[in-house]
PDB file of C-alpha atoms in Angstrom:
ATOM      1  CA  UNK A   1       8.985 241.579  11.660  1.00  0.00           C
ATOM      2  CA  UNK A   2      12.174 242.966   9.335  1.00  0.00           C
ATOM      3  CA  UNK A   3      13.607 239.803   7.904  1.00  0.00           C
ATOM      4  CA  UNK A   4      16.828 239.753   6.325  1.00  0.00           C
ATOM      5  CA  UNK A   5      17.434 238.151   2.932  1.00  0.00           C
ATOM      6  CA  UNK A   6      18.317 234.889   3.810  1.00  0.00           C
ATOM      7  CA  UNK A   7      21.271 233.935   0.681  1.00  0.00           C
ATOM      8  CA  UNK A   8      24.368 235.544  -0.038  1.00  0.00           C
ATOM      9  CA  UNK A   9      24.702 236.971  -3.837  1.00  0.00           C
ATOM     10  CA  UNK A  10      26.521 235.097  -6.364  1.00  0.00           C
ATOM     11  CA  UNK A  11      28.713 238.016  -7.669  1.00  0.00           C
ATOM     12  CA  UNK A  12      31.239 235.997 -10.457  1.00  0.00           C
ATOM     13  CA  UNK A  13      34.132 238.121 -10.834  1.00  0.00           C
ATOM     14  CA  UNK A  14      33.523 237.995 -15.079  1.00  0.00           C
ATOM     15  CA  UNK A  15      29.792 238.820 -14.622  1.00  0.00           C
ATOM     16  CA  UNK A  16      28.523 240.883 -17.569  1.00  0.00           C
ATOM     17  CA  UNK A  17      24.925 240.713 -16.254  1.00  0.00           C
ATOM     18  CA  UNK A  18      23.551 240.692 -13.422  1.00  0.00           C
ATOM     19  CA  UNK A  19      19.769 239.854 -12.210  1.00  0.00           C
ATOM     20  CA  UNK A  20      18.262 241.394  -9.472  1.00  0.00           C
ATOM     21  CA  UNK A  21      14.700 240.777  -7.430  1.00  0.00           C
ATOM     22  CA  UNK A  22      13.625 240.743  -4.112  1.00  0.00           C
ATOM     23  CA  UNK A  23      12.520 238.405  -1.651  1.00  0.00           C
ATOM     24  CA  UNK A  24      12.087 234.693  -1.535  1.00  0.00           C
ATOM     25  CA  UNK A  25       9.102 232.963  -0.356  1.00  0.00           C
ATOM     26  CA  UNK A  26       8.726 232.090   3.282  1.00  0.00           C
ATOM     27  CA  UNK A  27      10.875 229.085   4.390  1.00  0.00           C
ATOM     28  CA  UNK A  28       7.951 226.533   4.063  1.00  0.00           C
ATOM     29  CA  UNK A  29       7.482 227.710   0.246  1.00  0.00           C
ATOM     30  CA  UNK A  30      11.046 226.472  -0.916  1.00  0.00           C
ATOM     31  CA  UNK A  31      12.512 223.736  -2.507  1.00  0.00           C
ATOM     32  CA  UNK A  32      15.833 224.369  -1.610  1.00  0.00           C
ATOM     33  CA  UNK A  33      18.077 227.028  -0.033  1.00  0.00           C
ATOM     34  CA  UNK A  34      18.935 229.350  -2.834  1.00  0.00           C
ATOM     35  CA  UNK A  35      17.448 232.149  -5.058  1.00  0.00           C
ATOM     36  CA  UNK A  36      14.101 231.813  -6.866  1.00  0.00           C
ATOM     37  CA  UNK A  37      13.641 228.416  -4.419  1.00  0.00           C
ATOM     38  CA  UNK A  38       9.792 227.909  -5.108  1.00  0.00           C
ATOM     39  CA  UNK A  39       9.554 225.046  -7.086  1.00  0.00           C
ATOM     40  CA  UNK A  40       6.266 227.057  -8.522  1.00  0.00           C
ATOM     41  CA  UNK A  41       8.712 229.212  -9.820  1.00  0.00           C
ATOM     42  CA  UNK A  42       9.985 229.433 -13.628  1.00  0.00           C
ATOM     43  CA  UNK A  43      12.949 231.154 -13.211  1.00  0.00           C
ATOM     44  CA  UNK A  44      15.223 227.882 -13.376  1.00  0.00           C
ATOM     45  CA  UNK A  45      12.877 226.550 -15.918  1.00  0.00           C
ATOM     46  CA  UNK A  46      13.250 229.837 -18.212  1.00  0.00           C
ATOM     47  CA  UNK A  47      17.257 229.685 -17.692  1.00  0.00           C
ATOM     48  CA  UNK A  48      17.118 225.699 -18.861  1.00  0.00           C
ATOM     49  CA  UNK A  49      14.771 226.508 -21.617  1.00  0.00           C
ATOM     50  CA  UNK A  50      16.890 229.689 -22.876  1.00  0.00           C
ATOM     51  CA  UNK A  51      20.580 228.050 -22.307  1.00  0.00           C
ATOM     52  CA  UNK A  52      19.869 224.053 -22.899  1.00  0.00           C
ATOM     53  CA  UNK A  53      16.215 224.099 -24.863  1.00  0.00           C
ATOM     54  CA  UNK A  54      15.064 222.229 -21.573  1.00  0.00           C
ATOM     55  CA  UNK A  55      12.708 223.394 -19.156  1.00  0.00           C
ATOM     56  CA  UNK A  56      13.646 220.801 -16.611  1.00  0.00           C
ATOM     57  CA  UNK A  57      17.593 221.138 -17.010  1.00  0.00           C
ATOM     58  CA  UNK A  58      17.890 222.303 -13.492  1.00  0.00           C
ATOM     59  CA  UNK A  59      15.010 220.242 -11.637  1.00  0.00           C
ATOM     60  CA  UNK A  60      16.812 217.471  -9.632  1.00  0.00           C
ATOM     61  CA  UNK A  61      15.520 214.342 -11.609  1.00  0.00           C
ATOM     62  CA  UNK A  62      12.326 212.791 -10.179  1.00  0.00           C
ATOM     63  CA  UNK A  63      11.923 215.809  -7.520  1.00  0.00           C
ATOM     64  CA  UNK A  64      10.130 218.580  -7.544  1.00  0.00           C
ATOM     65  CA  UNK A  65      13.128 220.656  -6.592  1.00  0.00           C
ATOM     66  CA  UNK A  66      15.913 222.260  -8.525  1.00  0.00           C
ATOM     67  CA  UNK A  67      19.812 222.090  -8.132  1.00  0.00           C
ATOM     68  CA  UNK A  68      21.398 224.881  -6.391  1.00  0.00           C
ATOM     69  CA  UNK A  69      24.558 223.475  -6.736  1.00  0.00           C
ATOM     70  CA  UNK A  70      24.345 222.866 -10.770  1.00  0.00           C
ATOM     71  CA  UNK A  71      22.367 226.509 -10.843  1.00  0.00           C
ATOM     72  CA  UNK A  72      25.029 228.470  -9.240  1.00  0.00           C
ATOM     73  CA  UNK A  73      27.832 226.750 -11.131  1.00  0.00           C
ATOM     74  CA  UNK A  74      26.292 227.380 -14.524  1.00  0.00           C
ATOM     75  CA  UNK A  75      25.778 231.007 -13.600  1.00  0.00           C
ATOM     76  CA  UNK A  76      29.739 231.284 -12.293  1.00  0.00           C
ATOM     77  CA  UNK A  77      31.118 229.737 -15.436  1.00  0.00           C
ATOM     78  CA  UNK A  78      28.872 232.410 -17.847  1.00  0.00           C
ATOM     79  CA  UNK A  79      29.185 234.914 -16.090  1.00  0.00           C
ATOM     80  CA  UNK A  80      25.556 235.991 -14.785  1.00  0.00           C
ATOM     81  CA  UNK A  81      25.275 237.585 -11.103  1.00  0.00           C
ATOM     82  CA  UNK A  82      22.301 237.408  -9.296  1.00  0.00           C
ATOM     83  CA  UNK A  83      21.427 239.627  -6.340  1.00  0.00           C
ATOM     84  CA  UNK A  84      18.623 241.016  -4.190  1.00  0.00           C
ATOM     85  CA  UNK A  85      17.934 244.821  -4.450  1.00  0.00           C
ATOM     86  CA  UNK A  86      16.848 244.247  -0.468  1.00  0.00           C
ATOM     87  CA  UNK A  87      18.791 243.412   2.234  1.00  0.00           C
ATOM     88  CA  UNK A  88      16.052 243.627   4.612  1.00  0.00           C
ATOM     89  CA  UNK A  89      12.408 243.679   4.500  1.00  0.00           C
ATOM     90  CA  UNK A  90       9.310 243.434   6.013  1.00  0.00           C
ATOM     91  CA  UNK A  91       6.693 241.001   4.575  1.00  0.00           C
ATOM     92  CA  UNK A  92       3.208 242.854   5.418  1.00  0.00           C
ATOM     93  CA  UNK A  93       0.886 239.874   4.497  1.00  0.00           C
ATOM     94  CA  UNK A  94       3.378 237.219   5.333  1.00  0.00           C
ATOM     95  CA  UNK A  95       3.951 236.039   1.579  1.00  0.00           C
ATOM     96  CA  UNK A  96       6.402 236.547  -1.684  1.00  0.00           C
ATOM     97  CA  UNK A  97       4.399 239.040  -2.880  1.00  0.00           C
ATOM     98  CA  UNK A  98       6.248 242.544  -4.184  1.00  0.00           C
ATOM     99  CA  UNK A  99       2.950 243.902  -3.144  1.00  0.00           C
ATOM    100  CA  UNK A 100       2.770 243.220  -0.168  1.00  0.00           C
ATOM    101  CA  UNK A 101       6.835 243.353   0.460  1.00  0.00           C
ATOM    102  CA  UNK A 102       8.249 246.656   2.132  1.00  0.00           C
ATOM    103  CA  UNK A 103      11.673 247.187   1.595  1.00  0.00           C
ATOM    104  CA  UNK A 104      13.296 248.541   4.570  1.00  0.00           C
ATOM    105  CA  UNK A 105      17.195 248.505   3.718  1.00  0.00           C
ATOM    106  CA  UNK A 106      17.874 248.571  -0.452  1.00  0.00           C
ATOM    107  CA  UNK A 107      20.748 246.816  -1.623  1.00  0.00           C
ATOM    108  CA  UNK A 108      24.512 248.216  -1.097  1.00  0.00           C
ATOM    109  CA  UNK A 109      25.087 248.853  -4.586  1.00  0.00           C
ATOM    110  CA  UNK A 110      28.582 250.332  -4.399  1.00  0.00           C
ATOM    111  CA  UNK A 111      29.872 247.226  -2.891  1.00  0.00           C
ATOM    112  CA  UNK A 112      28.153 244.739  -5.333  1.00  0.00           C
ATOM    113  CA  UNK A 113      29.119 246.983  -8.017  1.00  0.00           C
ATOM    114  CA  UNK A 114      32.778 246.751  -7.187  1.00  0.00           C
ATOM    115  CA  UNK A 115      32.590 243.089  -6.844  1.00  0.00           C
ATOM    116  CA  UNK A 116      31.287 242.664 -10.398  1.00  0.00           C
ATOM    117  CA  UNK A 117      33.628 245.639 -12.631  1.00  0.00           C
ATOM    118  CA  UNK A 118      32.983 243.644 -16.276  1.00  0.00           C
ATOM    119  CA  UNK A 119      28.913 243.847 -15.542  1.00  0.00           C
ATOM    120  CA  UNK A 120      26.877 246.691 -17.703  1.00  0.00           C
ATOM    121  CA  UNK A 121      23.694 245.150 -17.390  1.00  0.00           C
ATOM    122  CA  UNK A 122      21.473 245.075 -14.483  1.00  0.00           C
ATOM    123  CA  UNK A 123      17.999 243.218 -15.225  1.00  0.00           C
ATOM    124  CA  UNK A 124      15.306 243.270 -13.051  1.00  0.00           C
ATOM    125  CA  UNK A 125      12.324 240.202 -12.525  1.00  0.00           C
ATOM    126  CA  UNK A 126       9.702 242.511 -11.038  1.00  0.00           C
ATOM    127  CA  UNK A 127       8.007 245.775 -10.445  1.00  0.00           C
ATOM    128  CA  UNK A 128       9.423 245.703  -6.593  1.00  0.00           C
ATOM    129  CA  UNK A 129      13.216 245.610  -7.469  1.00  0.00           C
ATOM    130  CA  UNK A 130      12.873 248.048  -9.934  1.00  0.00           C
ATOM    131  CA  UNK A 131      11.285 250.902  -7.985  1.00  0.00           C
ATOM    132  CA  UNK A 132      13.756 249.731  -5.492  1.00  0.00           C
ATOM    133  CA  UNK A 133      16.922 250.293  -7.802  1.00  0.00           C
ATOM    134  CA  UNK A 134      15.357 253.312  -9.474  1.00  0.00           C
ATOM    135  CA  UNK A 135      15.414 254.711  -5.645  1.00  0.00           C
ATOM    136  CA  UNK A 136      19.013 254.555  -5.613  1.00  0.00           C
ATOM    137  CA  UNK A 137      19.520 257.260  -8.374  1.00  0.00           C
ATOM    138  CA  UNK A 138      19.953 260.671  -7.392  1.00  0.00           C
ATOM    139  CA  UNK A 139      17.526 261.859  -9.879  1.00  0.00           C
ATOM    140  CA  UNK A 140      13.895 260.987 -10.342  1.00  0.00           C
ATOM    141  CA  UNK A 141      13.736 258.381 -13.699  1.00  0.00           C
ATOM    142  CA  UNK A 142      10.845 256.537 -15.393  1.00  0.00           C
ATOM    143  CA  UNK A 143      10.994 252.920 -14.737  1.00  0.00           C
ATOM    144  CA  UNK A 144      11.360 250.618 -18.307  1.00  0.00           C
ATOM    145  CA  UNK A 145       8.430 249.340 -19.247  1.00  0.00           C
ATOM    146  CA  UNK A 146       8.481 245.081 -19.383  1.00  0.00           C
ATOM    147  CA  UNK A 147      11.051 243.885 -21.822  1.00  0.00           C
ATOM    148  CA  UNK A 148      12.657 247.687 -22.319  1.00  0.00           C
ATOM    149  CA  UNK A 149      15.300 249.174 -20.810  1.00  0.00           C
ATOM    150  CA  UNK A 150      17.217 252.467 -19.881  1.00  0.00           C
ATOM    151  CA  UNK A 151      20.400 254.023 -19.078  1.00  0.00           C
ATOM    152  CA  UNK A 152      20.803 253.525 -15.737  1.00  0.00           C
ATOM    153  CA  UNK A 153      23.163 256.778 -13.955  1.00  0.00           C
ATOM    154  CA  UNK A 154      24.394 255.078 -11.091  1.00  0.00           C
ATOM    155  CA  UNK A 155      28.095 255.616 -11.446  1.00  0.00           C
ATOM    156  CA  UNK A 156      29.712 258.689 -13.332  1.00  0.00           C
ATOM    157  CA  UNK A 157      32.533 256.863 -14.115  1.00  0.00           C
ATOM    158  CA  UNK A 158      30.779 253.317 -15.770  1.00  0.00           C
ATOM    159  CA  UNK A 159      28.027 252.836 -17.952  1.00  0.00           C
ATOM    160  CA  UNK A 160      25.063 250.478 -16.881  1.00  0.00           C
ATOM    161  CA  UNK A 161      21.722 249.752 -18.185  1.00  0.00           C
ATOM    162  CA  UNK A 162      18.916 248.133 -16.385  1.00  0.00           C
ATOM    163  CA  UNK A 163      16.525 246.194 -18.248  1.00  0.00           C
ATOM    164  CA  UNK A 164      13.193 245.041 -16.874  1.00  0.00           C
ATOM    165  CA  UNK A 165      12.008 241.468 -17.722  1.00  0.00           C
ATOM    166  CA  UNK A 166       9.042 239.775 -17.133  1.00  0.00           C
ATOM    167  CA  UNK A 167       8.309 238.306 -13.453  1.00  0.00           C
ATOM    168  CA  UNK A 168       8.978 234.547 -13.329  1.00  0.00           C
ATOM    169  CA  UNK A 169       6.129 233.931 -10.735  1.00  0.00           C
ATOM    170  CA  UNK A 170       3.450 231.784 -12.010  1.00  0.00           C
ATOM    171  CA  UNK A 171       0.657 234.399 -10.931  1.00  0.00           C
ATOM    172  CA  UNK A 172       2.720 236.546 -14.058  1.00  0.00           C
ATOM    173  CA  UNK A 173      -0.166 235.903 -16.668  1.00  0.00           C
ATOM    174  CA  UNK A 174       2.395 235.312 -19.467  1.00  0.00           C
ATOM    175  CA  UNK A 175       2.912 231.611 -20.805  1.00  0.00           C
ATOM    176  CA  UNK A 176       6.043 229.616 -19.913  1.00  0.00           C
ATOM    177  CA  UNK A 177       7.458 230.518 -23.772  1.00  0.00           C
ATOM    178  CA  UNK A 178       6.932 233.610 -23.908  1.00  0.00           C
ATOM    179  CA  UNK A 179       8.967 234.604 -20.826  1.00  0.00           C
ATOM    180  CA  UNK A 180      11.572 232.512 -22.227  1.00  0.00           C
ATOM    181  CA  UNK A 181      11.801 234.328 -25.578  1.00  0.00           C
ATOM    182  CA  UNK A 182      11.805 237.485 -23.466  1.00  0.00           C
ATOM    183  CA  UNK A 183      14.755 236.269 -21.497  1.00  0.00           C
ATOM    184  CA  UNK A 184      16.187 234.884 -24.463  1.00  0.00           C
ATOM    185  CA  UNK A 185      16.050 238.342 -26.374  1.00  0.00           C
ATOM    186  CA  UNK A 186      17.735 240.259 -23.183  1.00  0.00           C
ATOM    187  CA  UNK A 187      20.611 237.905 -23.019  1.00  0.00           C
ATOM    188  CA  UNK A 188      21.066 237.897 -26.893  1.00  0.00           C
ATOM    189  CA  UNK A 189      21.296 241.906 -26.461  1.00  0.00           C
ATOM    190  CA  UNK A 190      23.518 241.644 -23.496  1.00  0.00           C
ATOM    191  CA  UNK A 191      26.092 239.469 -25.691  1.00  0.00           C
ATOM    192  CA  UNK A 192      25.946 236.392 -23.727  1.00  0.00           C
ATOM    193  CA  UNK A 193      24.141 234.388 -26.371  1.00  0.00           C
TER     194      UNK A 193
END
């Protein structure tokens, strides 16, 4: 069954980055109703730990959920988008899983692109979303290996990068700090720390 993604980017008019996966987990996985909802998760955790030195700055206090509301205004006020490289796909073994996850309608790019006009960096959290935005090119380019990144041609007349961090999933076999410092190192190179 095609599913579409079920939330709506958050595309800040002064974003300078912009993050990019795929597909949430199936309804009865989340924690709430936004991006990167499984409370399994460390995305929020890796955003607390590299922003506020605390892992738990976006879990709602005494809950194992976080707070979409505080998430999405902290990424408005600094200026971080965050959007799916799918609109629509089609979950082959029922799960989050890139590899199991078939992409059937990429991302409008031109559209988020024009919504975001300060953003040169485009980072990815997986394998999926980057053969997915590599896709888009006209040419045939090497993916960046984890924590590299590469020009990315998409427009003639604006120059964009995408950078590939580490996946935030806990099935990632890389330790809570270390994805941190990875994220940490991106956004220090992107200028927003």
């Amino acid at each position: 069954m095609i599913e579409k993604h079920p939330f709506p980017p958050i595309l800040p008019h002064n974003a300078k980055v912009m993050m990019m996966g795929t597909f949430p987990p199936t309804k009865e996985k989340r924690s709430m109703e936004f991006h990167y909802p499984n409370f399994q998760n460390d995305m929020w955790r890796i955003y607390g730990l590299v922003f506020f030195d605390n892992a738990e700055y976006f879990q709602v206090k005494g809950e194992k959920r976080f707070d979409p509301i505080r998430i999405e205004h902290f990424l408005r006020e600094k200026g971080i988008a965050l959007c799916s490289s799918a609109q629509t796909a089609i979950r082959e073994h029922g799960n989050a899983s890139d590899k199991f996850l078939k992409i059937i309608d990429p991302v409008d790019l031109d559209s988020v692109l024009k919504q975001v006009p300060l953003c040169r960096w485009i980072f990815t959290t997986g394998g999926k979303a980057t053969e997915t935005l590599l896709g888009l090119l006209p040419e045939k380019t090497a993916e960046p290996k984890t924590n590299e990144y590469i020009p990315f041609p998409y427009l003639k007349n604006r120059e964009l990068f995408l950078y590939r961090l580490p996946s935030t999933s806990r099935a990632y076999p890389l330790s809570l700090v270390k994805k941190a410092e990875a994220y940490y190192n991106f956004f220090k190179k992107a200028g927003m720390i």
